[in-house]
Amino acid sequence: MPANRRSVAVIGGGYSGVACAVHLSRAAREPFEITIVEPRPELGRGIAHSAGDPDHRLNAPTHIHCFYPDDMDHFTAWCAANDIGQKDPDAFDGERLYARRWDYGTYIGEQLARHQADNPSGSAVTHRQAAAVDIAKQDKGWAVSLDDGGQLSADAVILTTSNAPPSVPPPFRGEVEGHAAFFRDPWDVDAMGRIAADARILVVGTGLTMADVVTTLMRDGPARRITAVSRRGLLPARQRKEPPDETLLEALTRKPPKFVARHGKPERLLDLFRALRGDIAALAEQGREWHIAFDDLRDAASEVWPALPRPEQARFMRHLRPWYETHRFRLPPQNAEAMDRGVREGRLEFRAADIVGARVSGNCVDVSLKPRRSTRVADTLYEAVVNCTGPVNVASAGGNPLLHSLIEGGLAVANPFGLGLEVDGDCRVKGRDGSTDGTFYAVGPLTRGRFGESNGVPFIMMQAVAVGKKLAAQFANQV
Ligand SMILES: Cc1cc2nc3c(=O)[nH]c(=O)nc-3n(C[C@H](O)[C@H](O)[C@H](O)COP(=O)(O)OP(=O)(O)OC[C@H]3O[C@@H](n4cnc5c(N)ncnc54)[C@H](O)[C@@H]3O)c2cc1C
């Protein structure tokens, strides 16, 4: 590395890590040495865009999947230039393109490659293929320890480790989780290819991961019968039909956001949801969709969520989170159609039930389900159980050894609701003593506890741009 160059270690090389590296290289006023630490061979995929299954799609149209705030339709144009509509005709729902997540990962990888070859600051962006296991403060900057025994020194660190694979739900821990009929990783499509074509299958979870998995399972085994279960049996909502009356960038940068302009920042959950219900009722009177009001709340989340006192946030997590998430994270129309077809043909059913027990029985798993609002428990044998409880980013529960060690060492604090790490309004990681350091950031889903929304690509892009500018300005001032 050339002497005197500032160095930045980006930990994690999915969408967030790549966005941080690229936007830092664009904002820098001098050449930086930017290293993306990522164990996967390819950058830009992460968990979200590694799925090779042709039916695992982005859950919103291409224009939502932005990468450059100054060219929000860049991915849409890339799809056109790469004939995605011709190569993947099912992507088009009649109005918009819902591209494959794999293709999006390819696109993100290409953006990185472009900036590796040339970027405005002349920064070097390299990939260190390893996992970070620890980070320690040193005299000057940070020391990042890697799982291959190596170490990296950096003037600044950005954490983007985000989603860990789903944990095993308690009834399946122990004997069942090691059994061939239990599928812990819902994105391991090859493993699921081993499920018999006429199997009876239990899918645990009824969110977007379930939608991906049942689409694949039904496509590859028309005789399979699938039960998808969750405690409340709530299913993800359908996409909105009415197009927004402003661009995505306008919605994301509007000050104050529309919801706040109408209602301020309620300090009680009751007032917040009363305001939302009022907006929805007003829209309904005009024959318009609830989605419009809901999206206004979503786009105001970074102001509304932090304004709720902690006990109100806790109440949201206890009672409203599943409801919010099923309206927030919506089905690509292609998956919605596959699910409807499965139900119509009697191959797919949804249940609201608690899983009260599970044990191995020969080649099967015997699962005890207690339907919601019932005391009667029924046992059923399943030839396969697929864990679709969704990714975890709970740092303290050992979801990621690096985060675990940062928390143990006091350099970071887990959000009390399991929503990543505590950060300040500029994405600086808070230590146990509440202090922050202008050279230690987190970007993406790890920051959801602070911003309420940080999982969707547009929100991550905005954070990556802001952190890039901040670091660039900070280092420029230190010269
Ligand atoms: C299955 C799935 C589908 C999704 N679909 C959409 C969608 O359609 N639209 C949308 O807007 N959002 C979607 N999301 C939300 C998603 O969070 C964001 O879109 C975005 O892709 C997150 O990228 P990321 O880089 O933050 O996280 P991830 O994709 O989780 O990547 C994190 C990376 O960090 C690496 N890592 C972890 N620990 C370490 C370590 N210790 N050292 C080094 N590297 C480490 C991992 O290997 C991984 O590659 C989806 C999420 C999932 C899980």
Coordinates of C-alpha atoms and ligand atoms in Angstrom, one line a residue:
M1 CA 0.0 0.0 0.0
P2 CA 1.4 3.4 -0.9
A3 CA 2.6 5.3 2.2
N4 CA 0.4 8.0 3.7
R5 CA -2.8 6.9 2.0
R6 CA -5.8 6.7 4.3
S7 CA -7.2 3.2 4.6
V8 CA -10.8 2.2 5.2
A9 CA -11.9 -1.4 6.0
V10 CA -15.4 -2.2 4.9
I11 CA -16.5 -5.4 6.7
G12 CA -19.0 -7.3 4.6
G13 CA -19.3 -7.3 0.8
G14 CA -23.0 -7.5 0.0
Y15 CA -25.0 -4.6 -1.3
S16 CA -24.2 -2.4 1.7
G17 CA -20.4 -3.1 1.7
V18 CA -20.1 -2.4 -2.1
A19 CA -22.2 0.7 -1.9
C20 CA -20.0 2.0 1.0
A21 CA -16.8 1.4 -1.0
V22 CA -18.1 2.8 -4.2
H23 CA -19.6 6.0 -2.7
L24 CA -16.6 6.6 -0.6
S25 CA -14.3 6.3 -3.6
R26 CA -16.6 8.8 -5.4
A27 CA -16.6 11.3 -2.4
A28 CA -13.0 11.0 -1.4
R29 CA -10.8 14.1 -2.1
E30 CA -7.6 12.1 -2.1
P31 CA -6.9 8.5 -3.1
F32 CA -8.0 6.0 -0.3
E33 CA -7.1 2.4 0.2
I34 CA -10.4 0.7 0.6
T35 CA -10.5 -3.0 1.5
I36 CA -13.7 -4.9 1.5
V37 CA -13.4 -7.9 3.8
E38 CA -15.8 -10.6 2.7
P39 CA -15.5 -14.4 2.8
R40 CA -17.7 -15.0 -0.3
P41 CA -15.8 -15.2 -3.5
E42 CA -17.9 -12.6 -5.2
L43 CA -18.7 -9.1 -4.0
G44 CA -22.1 -7.5 -4.3
R45 CA -24.2 -10.6 -3.6
G46 CA -24.3 -11.0 0.1
I47 CA -27.1 -13.1 1.5
A48 CA -29.8 -11.3 -0.4
H49 CA -28.4 -11.7 -4.0
S50 CA -26.7 -15.0 -3.8
A51 CA -29.8 -17.1 -4.6
G52 CA -29.3 -18.6 -8.0
D53 CA -33.0 -19.8 -8.2
P54 CA -34.7 -18.2 -11.2
D55 CA -37.9 -17.5 -9.2
H56 CA -36.2 -15.6 -6.4
R57 CA -36.9 -12.1 -7.4
L58 CA -36.5 -8.6 -6.0
N59 CA -39.5 -7.6 -4.1
A60 CA -40.0 -4.3 -5.8
P61 CA -39.6 -3.1 -9.4
T62 CA -36.2 -2.2 -10.9
H63 CA -36.4 1.6 -10.3
I64 CA -36.6 1.0 -6.5
H65 CA -33.3 -0.9 -6.7
C66 CA -31.1 2.1 -7.0
F67 CA -27.4 2.4 -6.5
Y68 CA -26.6 6.0 -7.5
P69 CA -28.7 8.9 -6.1
D70 CA -27.7 11.0 -9.1
D71 CA -29.0 8.3 -11.5
M72 CA -31.9 6.5 -9.8
D73 CA -32.9 4.6 -13.0
H74 CA -29.4 3.2 -13.6
F75 CA -30.4 -0.4 -12.8
T76 CA -33.5 -0.1 -15.0
A77 CA -31.3 1.0 -17.8
W78 CA -28.8 -1.8 -17.1
C79 CA -31.7 -4.3 -17.4
A80 CA -32.6 -2.8 -20.8
A81 CA -29.0 -2.8 -22.0
N82 CA -28.6 -6.5 -20.9
D83 CA -31.9 -7.7 -22.4
I84 CA -33.2 -8.9 -19.0
G85 CA -36.8 -8.5 -20.3
Q86 CA -36.0 -10.9 -23.1
K87 CA -33.9 -13.4 -21.2
D88 CA -36.3 -13.5 -18.3
P89 CA -39.8 -12.7 -19.7
D90 CA -41.6 -13.6 -16.5
A91 CA -39.9 -10.6 -14.9
F92 CA -42.4 -8.3 -16.5
D93 CA -45.7 -8.2 -14.7
G94 CA -47.4 -6.3 -17.4
E95 CA -46.3 -2.9 -16.1
R96 CA -43.0 -3.2 -14.3
L97 CA -39.9 -5.4 -14.2
Y98 CA -39.3 -7.5 -11.1
A99 CA -35.7 -8.8 -11.8
R100 CA -34.1 -11.8 -10.4
R101 CA -32.1 -11.2 -7.2
W102 CA -29.2 -13.0 -8.9
D103 CA -29.2 -10.5 -11.8
Y104 CA -29.2 -7.7 -9.3
G105 CA -26.1 -9.2 -7.6
T106 CA -24.4 -9.3 -11.0
Y107 CA -25.3 -5.7 -11.5
I108 CA -23.9 -4.6 -8.2
G109 CA -20.7 -6.6 -8.8
E110 CA -20.3 -4.8 -12.2
Q111 CA -20.7 -1.4 -10.5
L112 CA -17.9 -2.3 -8.1
A113 CA -15.7 -3.6 -10.9
R114 CA -16.2 -0.3 -12.8
H115 CA -15.1 1.7 -9.8
Q116 CA -12.2 -0.6 -9.1
A117 CA -10.9 0.1 -12.6
D118 CA -11.5 3.9 -12.3
N119 CA -13.0 6.2 -9.8
P120 CA -13.0 10.0 -9.3
S121 CA -10.5 10.0 -6.4
G122 CA -8.2 7.4 -7.8
S123 CA -8.8 5.2 -4.7
A124 CA -7.9 1.5 -4.7
V125 CA -10.8 -0.8 -3.9
T126 CA -9.7 -4.4 -3.1
H127 CA -11.3 -7.6 -1.9
R128 CA -9.8 -9.4 1.1
Q129 CA -11.5 -12.8 1.0
A130 CA -11.8 -13.6 4.7
A131 CA -14.2 -13.1 7.6
A132 CA -13.4 -10.5 10.2
V133 CA -13.4 -12.0 13.7
D134 CA -12.4 -9.1 15.9
I135 CA -11.7 -5.3 15.7
A136 CA -9.5 -3.5 18.2
K137 CA -8.6 0.2 18.6
Q138 CA -4.9 0.8 18.2
D139 CA -2.7 3.9 18.6
K140 CA -3.7 5.1 15.2
G141 CA -6.9 3.7 13.8
W142 CA -8.1 0.1 14.0
A143 CA -6.7 -3.4 13.8
V144 CA -9.1 -5.9 12.1
S145 CA -8.3 -9.6 12.8
L146 CA -9.3 -12.1 10.2
D147 CA -10.3 -15.8 10.4
D148 CA -7.3 -16.8 8.2
G149 CA -4.9 -15.5 10.9
G150 CA -4.2 -12.2 9.0
Q151 CA -4.6 -8.7 10.3
L152 CA -5.5 -5.5 8.6
S153 CA -4.8 -2.0 9.8
A154 CA -7.3 0.8 8.9
D155 CA -7.9 4.4 9.7
A156 CA -11.6 3.8 9.6
V157 CA -14.0 0.8 9.7
I158 CA -17.5 0.5 8.3
L159 CA -19.5 -2.5 9.4
T160 CA -22.0 -4.0 6.9
T161 CA -22.3 -7.6 8.1
S162 CA -26.1 -7.3 8.1
N163 CA -28.2 -10.5 7.8
A164 CA -27.1 -13.8 9.4
P165 CA -28.8 -17.0 8.2
P166 CA -31.9 -17.8 10.2
S167 CA -31.5 -19.4 13.6
V168 CA -33.2 -22.8 14.4
P169 CA -36.6 -22.2 16.1
P170 CA -36.6 -23.8 19.6
P171 CA -38.8 -26.8 18.9
F172 CA -36.3 -28.0 16.3
R173 CA -33.1 -27.6 18.2
G174 CA -31.2 -30.7 19.2
E175 CA -32.2 -33.9 17.6
V176 CA -34.3 -32.5 14.7
E177 CA -31.9 -29.8 13.5
G178 CA -29.3 -32.5 12.5
H179 CA -31.8 -34.7 10.7
A180 CA -31.8 -34.9 6.9
A181 CA -35.5 -33.8 6.7
F182 CA -34.7 -30.5 8.4
F183 CA -33.6 -27.7 6.1
R184 CA -32.1 -24.9 8.2
D185 CA -30.9 -22.6 5.3
P186 CA -33.9 -21.7 3.1
W187 CA -31.5 -20.3 0.4
D188 CA -29.7 -23.5 0.0
V189 CA -31.6 -24.4 -3.2
D190 CA -29.3 -27.4 -4.0
A191 CA -30.1 -29.0 -0.6
M192 CA -33.8 -28.6 -1.1
G193 CA -33.5 -30.3 -4.5
R194 CA -33.2 -33.5 -2.4
I195 CA -36.8 -33.3 -1.2
A196 CA -39.0 -35.9 -2.8
A197 CA -41.2 -34.7 -5.6
D198 CA -44.3 -35.9 -3.7
A199 CA -43.2 -34.9 -0.2
R200 CA -45.4 -33.5 2.5
I201 CA -43.6 -30.4 3.6
L202 CA -43.8 -28.0 6.5
V203 CA -42.5 -24.5 5.9
V204 CA -41.9 -22.6 9.1
G205 CA -42.6 -18.9 8.6
T206 CA -45.0 -17.1 6.3
G207 CA -43.0 -14.0 5.2
L208 CA -41.1 -13.3 2.0
T209 CA -38.6 -16.1 2.5
M210 CA -41.6 -18.5 2.6
A211 CA -42.8 -17.1 -0.7
D212 CA -39.5 -17.7 -2.4
V213 CA -39.3 -21.3 -1.0
V214 CA -42.8 -22.4 -1.8
T215 CA -42.5 -21.0 -5.3
T216 CA -39.4 -23.2 -5.9
L217 CA -40.8 -26.3 -4.1
M218 CA -44.1 -26.2 -6.0
R219 CA -42.4 -25.6 -9.4
D220 CA -40.0 -28.5 -8.9
G221 CA -42.5 -31.0 -7.4
P222 CA -46.0 -30.6 -8.6
A223 CA -47.2 -33.4 -6.3
R224 CA -45.7 -31.8 -3.2
R225 CA -48.2 -30.7 -0.5
I226 CA -47.0 -27.8 1.6
T227 CA -48.2 -26.3 4.8
A228 CA -46.8 -22.9 5.7
V229 CA -47.2 -22.0 9.4
S230 CA -46.6 -19.0 11.6
R231 CA -48.0 -18.0 14.9
R232 CA -50.4 -15.4 13.5
G233 CA -50.6 -16.8 9.9
L234 CA -50.1 -13.3 8.5
L235 CA -49.0 -13.2 4.8
P236 CA -47.0 -10.5 3.0
A237 CA -49.2 -7.9 1.3
R238 CA -49.4 -7.4 -2.5
Q239 CA -47.6 -4.6 -4.2
R240 CA -49.2 -1.2 -4.7
K241 CA -50.8 -0.6 -8.1
E242 CA -51.1 3.2 -8.0
P243 CA -47.7 4.8 -8.9
P244 CA -46.3 7.3 -6.4
D245 CA -46.9 11.0 -7.2
E246 CA -43.2 11.9 -6.6
T247 CA -39.9 10.2 -7.4
L248 CA -38.2 7.9 -5.0
L249 CA -35.4 10.4 -4.4
E250 CA -38.0 13.1 -3.6
A251 CA -39.7 10.8 -1.1
L252 CA -36.4 9.9 0.5
T253 CA -35.1 13.4 0.8
R254 CA -38.3 15.4 1.5
K255 CA -38.0 17.6 4.6
P256 CA -40.2 17.0 6.5
P257 CA -41.4 13.7 5.2
K258 CA -45.1 13.7 4.2
F259 CA -46.3 11.7 7.2
V260 CA -44.4 14.1 9.6
A261 CA -45.8 17.2 7.8
R262 CA -49.3 15.9 8.4
H263 CA -49.0 14.4 11.9
G264 CA -45.7 15.5 13.5
K265 CA -43.8 12.9 15.3
P266 CA -46.2 11.1 17.7
E267 CA -44.7 10.0 21.0
R268 CA -47.4 7.3 21.5
L269 CA -47.8 4.3 19.3
L270 CA -51.6 4.7 19.7
D271 CA -51.4 8.2 18.2
L272 CA -49.1 7.1 15.4
F273 CA -51.4 4.3 14.3
R274 CA -54.5 6.4 14.7
A275 CA -52.9 8.9 12.3
L276 CA -52.1 6.1 9.9
R277 CA -55.6 4.6 10.1
G278 CA -57.0 8.1 9.5
D279 CA -54.8 8.5 6.4
I280 CA -55.9 5.1 5.1
A281 CA -59.6 5.9 5.7
A282 CA -59.3 9.2 3.8
L283 CA -57.7 7.4 0.9
A284 CA -60.4 4.6 0.9
E285 CA -63.0 7.3 0.6
Q286 CA -61.4 8.3 -2.6
G287 CA -61.2 4.7 -3.7
R288 CA -57.4 4.7 -3.3
E289 CA -55.0 2.1 -1.9
W290 CA -53.8 1.9 1.7
H291 CA -50.3 1.4 0.4
I292 CA -50.0 5.1 -0.2
A293 CA -50.4 6.1 3.4
F294 CA -48.3 3.2 4.6
D295 CA -45.4 4.2 2.3
D296 CA -45.6 7.7 3.6
L297 CA -45.0 6.3 7.1
R298 CA -42.2 4.0 5.9
D299 CA -40.5 6.9 4.3
A300 CA -40.7 8.9 7.5
A301 CA -39.5 6.0 9.7
S302 CA -36.0 7.5 10.3
E303 CA -37.8 10.5 12.0
V304 CA -40.8 8.8 13.5
W305 CA -39.2 5.7 15.0
P306 CA -36.4 7.5 17.1
A307 CA -39.1 9.9 18.4
L308 CA -41.0 7.0 20.1
P309 CA -39.8 6.5 23.7
R310 CA -38.2 3.1 24.3
P311 CA -41.3 1.6 26.1
E312 CA -43.4 2.5 23.0
Q313 CA -40.8 1.0 20.7
A314 CA -40.9 -2.1 22.9
R315 CA -44.7 -2.2 22.6
F316 CA -44.4 -2.0 18.8
M317 CA -41.9 -4.9 18.8
R318 CA -44.3 -7.0 21.0
H319 CA -47.6 -6.3 19.3
L320 CA -47.3 -4.6 15.9
R321 CA -44.0 -5.7 14.3
P322 CA -45.5 -8.8 12.5
W323 CA -48.4 -6.6 11.2
Y324 CA -46.0 -3.8 10.1
E325 CA -43.6 -6.2 8.4
T326 CA -46.3 -8.0 6.4
H327 CA -47.5 -4.7 5.0
R328 CA -43.9 -3.3 4.5
F329 CA -42.2 -6.2 2.8
R330 CA -44.5 -7.1 -0.1
L331 CA -44.7 -9.9 -2.5
P332 CA -43.3 -9.8 -6.0
P333 CA -46.4 -10.4 -8.2
Q334 CA -44.8 -13.5 -9.7
N335 CA -44.6 -15.2 -6.2
A336 CA -48.1 -14.0 -5.3
E337 CA -49.5 -15.6 -8.4
A338 CA -47.6 -18.9 -7.7
M339 CA -49.0 -18.9 -4.1
D340 CA -52.5 -18.3 -5.3
R341 CA -52.2 -21.1 -7.8
G342 CA -50.9 -23.5 -5.1
V343 CA -53.8 -22.7 -2.8
R344 CA -56.4 -23.0 -5.6
E345 CA -54.9 -26.4 -6.6
G346 CA -54.9 -27.6 -3.0
R347 CA -51.1 -28.0 -2.9
L348 CA -50.5 -25.1 -0.5
E349 CA -52.2 -24.2 2.8
F350 CA -51.4 -21.5 5.4
R351 CA -52.0 -22.1 9.1
A352 CA -51.9 -19.8 12.1
A353 CA -50.5 -22.1 14.8
D354 CA -47.8 -22.5 17.4
I355 CA -45.3 -25.3 16.9
V356 CA -45.4 -26.9 20.4
G357 CA -43.1 -29.8 19.7
A358 CA -41.0 -31.7 17.1
R359 CA -39.3 -35.0 17.1
V360 CA -37.6 -37.3 14.6
S361 CA -39.7 -40.2 13.3
G362 CA -37.9 -42.4 10.8
N363 CA -37.3 -40.4 7.7
C364 CA -39.8 -37.8 8.8
V365 CA -40.2 -35.1 11.4
D366 CA -43.3 -35.4 13.6
V367 CA -44.5 -31.9 14.4
S368 CA -47.1 -30.9 16.9
L369 CA -49.1 -27.8 15.9
K370 CA -51.5 -25.9 18.2
P371 CA -53.8 -23.7 16.1
R372 CA -54.2 -20.1 17.1
R373 CA -57.0 -19.7 19.6
S374 CA -57.4 -23.5 20.2
T375 CA -56.2 -25.8 22.8
R376 CA -56.2 -28.9 20.6
V377 CA -52.7 -30.1 19.5
A378 CA -52.4 -32.1 16.3
D379 CA -49.4 -34.1 15.3
T380 CA -48.4 -34.5 11.6
L381 CA -45.5 -36.3 9.9
Y382 CA -43.5 -34.2 7.4
E383 CA -40.9 -35.6 5.0
A384 CA -39.3 -32.1 5.0
V385 CA -39.3 -29.1 7.3
V386 CA -37.9 -25.9 5.8
N387 CA -36.9 -23.1 8.2
C388 CA -38.1 -19.8 6.7
T389 CA -38.1 -17.7 9.9
G390 CA -36.0 -15.1 8.1
P391 CA -32.5 -13.7 8.6
V392 CA -31.3 -12.6 12.0
N393 CA -29.0 -9.7 12.8
V394 CA -29.1 -10.2 16.5
A395 CA -25.6 -9.4 17.6
S396 CA -25.7 -10.6 21.1
A397 CA -27.2 -14.0 20.4
G398 CA -24.0 -15.0 18.6
G399 CA -25.5 -14.5 15.2
N400 CA -22.1 -13.2 14.0
P401 CA -18.9 -13.9 16.0
L402 CA -17.5 -10.5 15.0
L403 CA -20.4 -8.6 16.4
H404 CA -20.4 -10.8 19.5
S405 CA -16.8 -9.9 20.2
L406 CA -17.3 -6.2 19.6
I407 CA -20.1 -6.2 22.1
E408 CA -18.1 -8.3 24.6
G409 CA -15.3 -5.9 24.3
G410 CA -17.5 -2.8 24.8
L411 CA -16.8 -1.3 21.3
A412 CA -20.4 -1.8 20.3
V413 CA -23.8 -2.3 22.0
A414 CA -26.6 -4.6 20.8
N415 CA -29.9 -2.9 20.2
P416 CA -32.3 -4.1 22.9
F417 CA -34.9 -5.3 20.4
G418 CA -32.4 -7.3 18.3
L419 CA -32.3 -4.7 15.6
G420 CA -28.6 -4.7 15.1
L421 CA -26.2 -2.3 16.9
E422 CA -26.8 1.0 18.6
V423 CA -25.6 3.9 16.3
D424 CA -26.1 7.6 16.3
G425 CA -27.9 9.6 13.7
D426 CA -24.8 9.6 11.5
C427 CA -24.4 5.8 11.6
R428 CA -21.4 6.0 14.1
V429 CA -21.3 2.9 16.3
K430 CA -21.9 3.6 19.9
G431 CA -19.7 1.9 22.5
R432 CA -20.7 0.6 25.9
D433 CA -19.9 4.0 27.5
G434 CA -22.2 5.7 24.9
S435 CA -19.3 7.3 23.1
T436 CA -18.9 7.3 19.3
D437 CA -15.8 7.6 17.1
G438 CA -15.8 9.4 13.8
T439 CA -13.9 6.5 12.2
F440 CA -16.2 3.6 13.2
Y441 CA -19.5 3.3 11.3
A442 CA -22.3 0.7 10.6
V443 CA -24.4 0.9 7.5
G444 CA -27.5 -1.1 6.4
P445 CA -29.7 -3.5 8.3
L446 CA -27.4 -3.3 11.4
T447 CA -28.7 0.2 12.0
R448 CA -32.4 -0.5 12.0
G449 CA -32.7 0.0 15.8
R450 CA -31.8 3.7 15.2
F451 CA -33.6 4.4 12.0
G452 CA -36.6 2.0 12.0
E453 CA -35.9 1.4 8.3
S454 CA -32.6 0.4 6.9
N455 CA -33.2 -2.9 5.1
G456 CA -34.4 -1.7 1.8
V457 CA -31.9 -0.8 -0.9
P458 CA -32.9 2.9 -1.2
F459 CA -32.3 3.5 2.5
I460 CA -29.0 1.7 2.4
M461 CA -27.8 3.7 -0.6
M462 CA -28.6 7.0 1.2
Q463 CA -26.7 5.9 4.3
A464 CA -23.7 4.7 2.2
V465 CA -23.5 8.0 0.4
A466 CA -23.8 10.0 3.6
V467 CA -21.1 8.0 5.4
G468 CA -18.8 8.2 2.4
K469 CA -19.1 12.0 2.3
K470 CA -18.6 12.2 6.1
L471 CA -15.4 10.2 6.1
A472 CA -14.1 12.0 3.0
A473 CA -14.7 15.4 4.6
Q474 CA -13.3 14.3 8.0
F475 CA -10.0 13.0 6.5
A476 CA -9.7 16.1 4.3
N477 CA -10.0 18.3 7.4
Q478 CA -7.2 16.3 9.2
V479 CA -4.6 17.0 6.5
Ligands
LIG1 C1 -33.3 -13.1 1.1 C2 -33.4 -11.6 1.1 C3 -34.0 -10.9 0.1 C4 -34.1 -9.5 0.1 N1 -34.7 -8.9 -1.0 C5 -34.7 -7.5 -1.0 C6 -35.3 -6.9 -2.1 O1 -35.8 -7.5 -3.0 N2 -35.2 -5.5 -2.1 C7 -34.6 -4.8 -1.1 O2 -34.6 -3.6 -1.2 N3 -34.1 -5.4 0.0 C8 -34.1 -6.8 0.0 N4 -33.6 -7.4 1.1 C9 -33.0 -6.6 2.2 C10 -31.5 -6.6 2.2 O3 -31.1 -6.4 3.5 C11 -30.9 -5.5 1.4 O4 -31.5 -5.4 0.1 C12 -29.4 -5.6 1.1 O5 -29.1 -6.5 0.1 C13 -28.6 -5.9 2.3 O6 -27.2 -6.0 1.9 P1 -26.1 -6.2 3.0 O7 -24.8 -6.1 2.3 O8 -26.4 -5.2 4.0 O9 -26.4 -7.5 3.7 P2 -26.1 -9.0 3.3 O10 -26.7 -9.4 2.0 O11 -26.6 -9.8 4.4 O12 -24.6 -9.2 3.2 C14 -23.7 -9.1 4.3 C15 -22.4 -9.7 3.9 O13 -21.5 -9.6 5.1 C16 -20.7 -10.7 5.1 N5 -20.2 -10.9 6.4 C17 -20.9 -11.2 7.5 N6 -20.1 -11.3 8.6 C18 -18.9 -11.0 8.2 C19 -17.6 -10.9 8.8 N7 -17.5 -11.2 10.1 N8 -16.5 -10.5 8.1 C20 -16.7 -10.3 6.8 N9 -17.8 -10.4 6.1 C21 -18.9 -10.7 6.8 C22 -21.6 -11.8 4.6 O14 -20.8 -12.9 4.1 C23 -22.4 -11.1 3.6 O15 -21.9 -11.3 2.3 C24 -33.5 -8.8 1.1 C25 -32.9 -9.5 2.2 C26 -32.8 -10.9 2.1 C27 -32.1 -11.6 3.3

